[in-house]
CSV table of C-alpha atoms and ligand atoms in Angstrom, one decimal:
chain,number,residue,atom,x,y,z
A,1,MET,CA,23.2,-12.1,-8.5
A,2,SER,CA,22.2,-8.7,-7.8
A,3,THR,CA,19.5,-7.0,-9.6
A,4,MET,CA,17.7,-3.8,-9.3
A,5,ILE,CA,14.6,-5.1,-9.2
A,6,ASP,CA,15.0,-5.9,-5.2
A,7,HIS,CA,15.5,-1.6,-4.4
A,8,ILE,CA,12.1,-1.1,-6.5
A,9,ASP,CA,9.0,0.1,-4.3
A,10,LYS,CA,6.0,-2.1,-6.0
A,11,SER,CA,4.0,0.1,-4.3
A,12,ARG,CA,5.4,2.8,-6.2
A,13,LEU,CA,5.5,1.7,-9.9
A,14,PRO,CA,4.5,4.1,-12.2
A,15,ARG,CA,1.5,3.6,-14.0
A,16,HIS,CA,2.6,4.7,-17.0
A,17,ILE,CA,5.9,4.5,-18.5
A,18,ALA,CA,6.7,6.0,-22.2
A,19,ILE,CA,9.6,5.2,-24.1
A,20,ILE,CA,11.4,6.5,-27.4
A,21,MET,CA,13.0,3.4,-28.5
A,22,ASP,CA,16.3,5.1,-30.2
A,23,GLY,CA,19.9,4.4,-31.4
A,24,ASN,CA,19.3,1.3,-33.4
A,25,GLY,CA,21.1,2.5,-36.5
A,26,ARG,CA,24.0,3.4,-35.0
A,27,TRP,CA,23.9,0.3,-32.7
A,28,ALA,CA,24.1,-1.3,-36.4
A,29,LYS,CA,26.5,1.2,-37.8
A,30,GLU,CA,29.1,0.5,-34.8
A,31,LYS,CA,29.0,-3.5,-35.9
A,32,GLY,CA,29.8,-3.0,-39.7
A,33,GLU,CA,26.0,-3.9,-40.5
A,34,ASP,CA,23.0,-2.0,-41.8
A,35,ARG,CA,20.5,0.3,-40.0
A,36,LEU,CA,18.2,-2.5,-40.4
A,37,PHE,CA,19.8,-5.0,-38.4
A,38,GLY,CA,19.7,-2.4,-35.9
A,39,HIS,CA,15.8,-2.8,-35.8
A,40,PHE,CA,15.4,-6.3,-36.3
A,41,HIS,CA,17.7,-6.3,-33.3
A,42,GLY,CA,15.3,-4.0,-31.8
A,43,VAL,CA,12.7,-6.0,-31.6
A,44,GLU,CA,14.3,-8.5,-28.9
A,45,SER,CA,14.3,-4.8,-26.8
A,46,VAL,CA,11.2,-4.4,-27.5
A,47,ARG,CA,9.9,-8.2,-26.4
A,48,ASN,CA,12.3,-7.9,-23.2
A,49,ILE,CA,10.6,-4.5,-21.6
A,50,VAL,CA,6.8,-5.7,-22.6
A,51,GLU,CA,7.8,-8.7,-20.4
A,52,GLY,CA,9.2,-6.7,-17.7
A,53,CYS,CA,6.7,-4.5,-17.6
A,54,ALA,CA,4.0,-6.8,-17.4
A,55,GLU,CA,5.9,-8.5,-14.6
A,56,LEU,CA,5.9,-5.8,-12.7
A,57,GLY,CA,2.2,-5.3,-13.2
A,58,VAL,CA,3.3,-1.9,-15.0
A,59,GLU,CA,-0.5,-1.0,-16.6
A,60,TYR,CA,0.5,1.0,-19.9
A,61,LEU,CA,3.7,0.9,-22.0
A,62,THR,CA,3.7,3.8,-24.8
A,63,LEU,CA,6.6,2.7,-27.5
A,64,TYR,CA,7.3,5.3,-30.1
A,65,ALA,CA,8.1,3.3,-32.7
A,66,PHE,CA,7.6,5.5,-36.0
A,67,SER,CA,7.6,9.2,-36.1
A,68,THR,CA,5.3,11.1,-38.6
A,69,GLU,CA,8.9,12.5,-39.7
A,70,ASN,CA,10.1,9.1,-40.3
A,71,TRP,CA,8.2,8.6,-43.4
A,72,ASP,CA,10.9,11.2,-44.6
A,73,ARG,CA,13.9,8.7,-44.5
A,74,PRO,CA,15.1,6.4,-47.2
A,75,GLU,CA,12.8,4.5,-49.0
A,76,TYR,CA,14.2,1.0,-48.4
A,77,GLU,CA,14.5,1.8,-44.5
A,78,VAL,CA,10.7,3.1,-44.3
A,79,VAL,CA,9.7,-0.5,-46.3
A,80,GLY,CA,11.8,-2.3,-44.1
A,81,LEU,CA,10.3,-1.0,-41.4
A,82,MET,CA,6.6,-1.5,-42.3
A,83,GLU,CA,7.7,-5.0,-42.7
A,84,LEU,CA,9.2,-5.5,-39.5
A,85,LEU,CA,6.3,-4.2,-37.9
A,86,VAL,CA,3.8,-6.9,-39.6
A,87,ASN,CA,6.0,-9.6,-39.5
A,88,THR,CA,6.5,-9.2,-35.8
A,89,ILE,CA,2.4,-8.4,-34.5
A,90,ARG,CA,2.1,-11.5,-36.7
A,91,LYS,CA,4.5,-13.6,-34.6
A,92,GLU,CA,3.5,-12.0,-31.5
A,93,VAL,CA,-0.1,-11.6,-31.2
A,94,GLU,CA,-0.3,-15.1,-29.7
A,95,SER,CA,1.8,-14.5,-27.2
A,96,LEU,CA,0.1,-11.3,-25.7
A,97,ASN,CA,-2.8,-12.9,-25.6
A,98,LYS,CA,-1.5,-15.3,-23.7
A,99,ASN,CA,0.0,-12.9,-21.0
A,100,ASN,CA,-3.1,-10.7,-20.9
A,101,ILE,CA,-1.9,-8.2,-22.7
A,102,ARG,CA,-4.1,-5.5,-24.6
A,103,LEU,CA,-2.7,-3.6,-27.7
A,104,HIS,CA,-3.4,0.0,-28.4
A,105,VAL,CA,-2.1,1.7,-31.4
A,106,ILE,CA,-2.0,5.6,-31.6
A,107,GLY,CA,-1.0,7.9,-34.8
A,108,ASP,CA,-1.9,8.7,-38.2
A,109,MET,CA,-2.9,5.5,-39.6
A,110,SER,CA,-4.0,6.2,-43.0
A,111,MET,CA,-0.3,7.0,-43.7
A,112,LEU,CA,0.3,3.1,-42.8
A,113,PRO,CA,-0.1,0.8,-46.5
A,114,ASP,CA,-2.7,-1.5,-46.8
A,115,TYR,CA,-1.3,-4.6,-45.2
A,116,ALA,CA,0.0,-3.3,-42.8
A,117,ARG,CA,-3.2,-1.5,-41.6
A,118,ALA,CA,-4.9,-4.3,-41.5
A,119,GLU,CA,-2.5,-6.3,-39.8
A,120,LEU,CA,-2.9,-4.0,-37.1
A,121,ASN,CA,-6.7,-4.2,-37.1
A,122,GLU,CA,-6.6,-7.5,-36.7
A,123,ALA,CA,-4.0,-7.6,-33.7
A,124,LEU,CA,-6.3,-4.5,-32.1
A,125,GLU,CA,-9.7,-7.1,-32.4
A,126,ILE,CA,-7.7,-9.9,-31.0
A,127,THR,CA,-6.1,-8.7,-28.0
A,128,SER,CA,-9.4,-6.2,-27.3
A,129,GLU,CA,-10.5,-8.4,-24.1
A,130,ASN,CA,-7.4,-8.5,-22.2
A,131,THR,CA,-7.1,-7.1,-19.4
A,132,GLY,CA,-3.4,-7.0,-18.1
A,133,LEU,CA,-0.4,-4.7,-19.4
A,134,ASN,CA,-2.3,-2.4,-22.2
A,135,LEU,CA,0.9,-1.7,-24.6
A,136,ILE,CA,0.3,1.3,-26.9
A,137,MET,CA,2.2,1.6,-30.0
A,138,ALA,CA,2.9,5.2,-31.1
A,139,LEU,CA,2.9,4.4,-34.9
A,140,SER,CA,3.0,7.7,-37.5
A,141,TYR,CA,2.9,9.5,-34.8
A,142,SER,CA,3.3,12.7,-33.4
A,143,GLY,CA,2.4,15.7,-30.9
A,144,ARG,CA,2.2,18.2,-33.3
A,145,TRP,CA,-0.2,15.7,-35.7
A,146,GLU,CA,-2.1,15.1,-32.6
A,147,LEU,CA,-2.8,18.3,-31.2
A,148,LEU,CA,-4.0,19.8,-34.6
A,149,ASN,CA,-6.1,16.5,-35.1
A,150,ALA,CA,-7.4,17.4,-31.9
A,151,VAL,CA,-8.2,20.9,-32.6
A,152,LYS,CA,-9.7,20.1,-35.9
A,153,ASN,CA,-12.5,18.0,-34.5
A,154,ILE,CA,-13.1,20.1,-31.9
A,155,ALA,CA,-13.6,23.0,-34.3
A,156,TYR,CA,-16.1,20.5,-36.3
A,157,GLU,CA,-18.0,19.6,-33.5
A,158,VAL,CA,-18.8,23.2,-32.1
A,159,LYS,CA,-19.4,24.3,-35.9
A,160,GLN,CA,-22.2,21.4,-35.8
A,161,GLY,CA,-23.5,22.8,-33.0
A,162,ARG,CA,-22.6,19.8,-30.7
A,163,LEU,CA,-20.0,21.4,-28.0
A,164,SER,CA,-20.1,25.3,-27.2
A,165,VAL,CA,-16.8,27.0,-26.8
A,166,GLU,CA,-17.1,27.7,-23.3
A,167,ALA,CA,-17.6,24.4,-22.7
A,168,ILE,CA,-14.3,23.4,-23.6
A,169,ASP,CA,-11.7,22.6,-21.0
A,170,GLN,CA,-8.5,20.3,-20.2
A,171,ASP,CA,-11.0,17.2,-20.2
A,172,THR,CA,-12.5,18.0,-23.5
A,173,LEU,CA,-9.0,18.7,-25.1
A,174,GLN,CA,-7.9,15.1,-23.2
A,175,ARG,CA,-11.0,13.5,-25.1
A,176,TYR,CA,-10.0,14.7,-28.4
A,177,LEU,CA,-6.4,13.1,-28.1
A,178,CYS,CA,-5.2,9.6,-29.5
A,179,THR,CA,-4.4,8.8,-25.7
A,180,SER,CA,-7.9,9.7,-24.2
A,181,GLY,CA,-8.6,7.0,-21.7
A,182,PHE,CA,-5.1,6.4,-20.7
A,183,PRO,CA,-3.4,8.4,-17.9
A,184,ASP,CA,-0.3,10.6,-19.0
A,185,PRO,CA,3.3,8.8,-18.4
A,186,GLU,CA,4.9,9.5,-15.3
A,187,LEU,CA,8.1,8.3,-16.6
A,188,MET,CA,9.5,8.7,-19.6
A,189,ILE,CA,13.0,7.0,-21.0
A,190,ARG,CA,15.1,8.0,-24.0
A,191,THR,CA,17.7,5.3,-25.3
A,192,SER,CA,21.0,5.8,-27.2
A,193,GLY,CA,22.4,9.0,-25.3
A,194,GLU,CA,20.3,11.9,-27.3
A,195,TYR,CA,18.3,14.7,-25.0
A,196,ARG,CA,15.2,15.7,-26.9
A,197,ILE,CA,11.4,14.8,-27.1
A,198,SER,CA,11.5,14.4,-31.3
A,199,ASN,CA,7.6,15.5,-31.1
A,200,PHE,CA,6.6,12.5,-28.7
A,201,LEU,CA,3.6,13.3,-26.2
A,202,LEU,CA,3.8,16.7,-26.3
A,203,TYR,CA,0.7,17.5,-24.1
A,204,GLN,CA,0.7,14.2,-21.9
A,205,LEU,CA,4.6,14.5,-21.0
A,206,ALA,CA,3.7,17.9,-18.9
A,207,TYR,CA,4.8,16.9,-16.0
A,208,ALA,CA,6.6,13.8,-16.8
A,209,GLU,CA,10.0,13.0,-15.0
A,210,LEU,CA,12.5,12.0,-17.8
A,211,TYR,CA,15.1,9.5,-18.0
A,212,PHE,CA,18.2,9.6,-20.3
A,213,THR,CA,20.5,6.7,-21.1
A,214,GLN,CA,23.8,6.0,-23.7
A,215,VAL,CA,22.3,2.6,-23.8
A,216,ARG,CA,21.2,1.6,-27.3
A,217,TRP,CA,17.5,0.1,-28.2
A,218,PRO,CA,19.2,-3.0,-29.3
A,219,ASP,CA,20.9,-3.2,-25.6
A,220,PHE,CA,18.5,-2.0,-23.5
A,221,ARG,CA,16.8,-5.3,-21.1
A,222,LYS,CA,14.8,-6.1,-18.1
A,223,GLU,CA,17.6,-4.7,-15.8
A,224,ASN,CA,18.1,-1.1,-17.2
A,225,LEU,CA,14.2,-0.5,-16.7
A,226,TYR,CA,14.2,-1.3,-13.6
A,227,GLU,CA,17.2,1.4,-13.1
A,228,ALA,CA,14.9,3.9,-14.7
A,229,ILE,CA,12.3,2.9,-12.4
A,230,PHE,CA,14.7,3.1,-9.6
A,231,ASP,CA,16.1,6.7,-10.4
A,232,TYR,CA,12.1,7.6,-11.1
A,233,GLN,CA,11.2,6.9,-7.3
A,234,ASN,CA,14.3,9.0,-5.8
A,235,ARG,CA,12.8,12.2,-7.3
A,236,GLU,CA,10.6,14.9,-5.8
A,237,ARG,CA,7.8,15.3,-8.1
A,238,ARG,CA,6.5,18.6,-7.0
A,239,PHE,CA,3.9,19.8,-9.8
A,240,GLY,CA,4.8,23.3,-9.4
A,241,LYS,CA,4.3,23.2,-5.4
A,242,THR,CA,6.9,23.9,-2.8
A,243,SER,CA,8.8,20.9,-1.6
A,244,GLU,CA,7.4,21.6,1.8
A,245,GLN,CA,4.5,21.3,0.7
A,246,VAL,CA,4.9,18.2,-1.4
A,247,VAL,CA,6.2,16.0,1.8
A,248,SER,CA,3.1,17.2,4.2
B,1,LIG,C1,14.8,4.6,-33.6
B,1,LIG,O1,15.9,4.5,-34.0
B,1,LIG,C2,14.1,3.7,-34.9
B,1,LIG,C3,13.0,4.4,-35.3
B,1,LIG,C4,13.5,5.6,-35.1
B,1,LIG,C5,12.4,3.8,-36.2
B,1,LIG,P1,17.5,5.1,-35.4
B,1,LIG,O2,16.7,4.1,-36.7
B,1,LIG,O3,16.6,6.4,-34.8
B,1,LIG,O4,18.4,4.8,-34.7
B,1,LIG,P2,19.6,6.2,-34.8
B,1,LIG,O5,19.0,7.1,-33.8
B,1,LIG,O6,19.8,6.4,-36.4
B,1,LIG,O7,20.8,5.2,-34.2
B,2,LIG,C1,12.2,9.5,-32.4
B,2,LIG,O1,13.6,9.1,-33.1
B,2,LIG,C2,11.3,8.6,-33.0
B,2,LIG,C3,11.3,7.7,-32.6
B,2,LIG,C4,12.2,6.7,-31.8
B,2,LIG,C5,9.9,6.2,-33.5
B,2,LIG,P1,14.4,10.0,-34.2
B,2,LIG,O2,15.4,9.2,-34.3
B,2,LIG,O3,13.8,9.7,-35.4
B,2,LIG,O4,14.6,11.2,-33.6
B,2,LIG,P2,15.9,12.2,-34.2
B,2,LIG,O5,15.3,12.5,-35.4
B,2,LIG,O6,17.0,11.5,-33.4
B,2,LIG,O7,15.3,13.6,-33.5
B,3,LIG,MG1,17.2,8.0,-34.1
């Protein structure tokens, strides 16, 4: 079988891939099923893509699982998603450990129900020594929430006299983001044919290559991931410079 993986240059992998996992609801509706059925099947894609990234040697994978705006969905869907989250974490922790994967969470954890926060904290602790793939779950996350939070914390430090306004630079700001310590994603994938950012990593995506696919998240598999990486590797990243400057 021919596979895209043979076309990927393993020496030029993105260190950090970020994914907006979208289209679960429509995938389910198209099958005449309830939206939660789509979320349930989305978990299989998460497993497959985490495995794919770990096999390739990608260092960071950020998955947008739940936005701050998603709290406004019908209650049964929010509750269903929280239960799915907790059950999945409980089931997968062992295999994360076996595969040397370290779990991280970014987002407003104070919004999560207590039982979900407790389960997550346990999983963070259990995987904290792992040195392979860093799996970053964006939960109750939004870029605007993150930036607001950073601004408040920086202002507080200034007020306390621990930081001077003049000393604030890009590094300072980055330290106050939830992603402090992670490199910016080089590649951002969004599934399901929507062409927007939806409040994901607004600061960190400044120079990310964006890749959009029609494939709904529950159908997204390693082969689709390889295709996205291949596409990424055929782009010229200029960071504001000219093509001639970049090539030389
Ligand atoms: C993404 O799928 C999962 C979450 C946002 C939790 P959606 O639930 O947004 O599915 P669509 O976009 O309605 O099809
Ligand atoms: C973005 O998807 C959030 C997640 C995938 C978790 P949404 O489905 O919530 O985004 P919009 O509403 O289509 O922009
Ligand atoms: Mg959606």
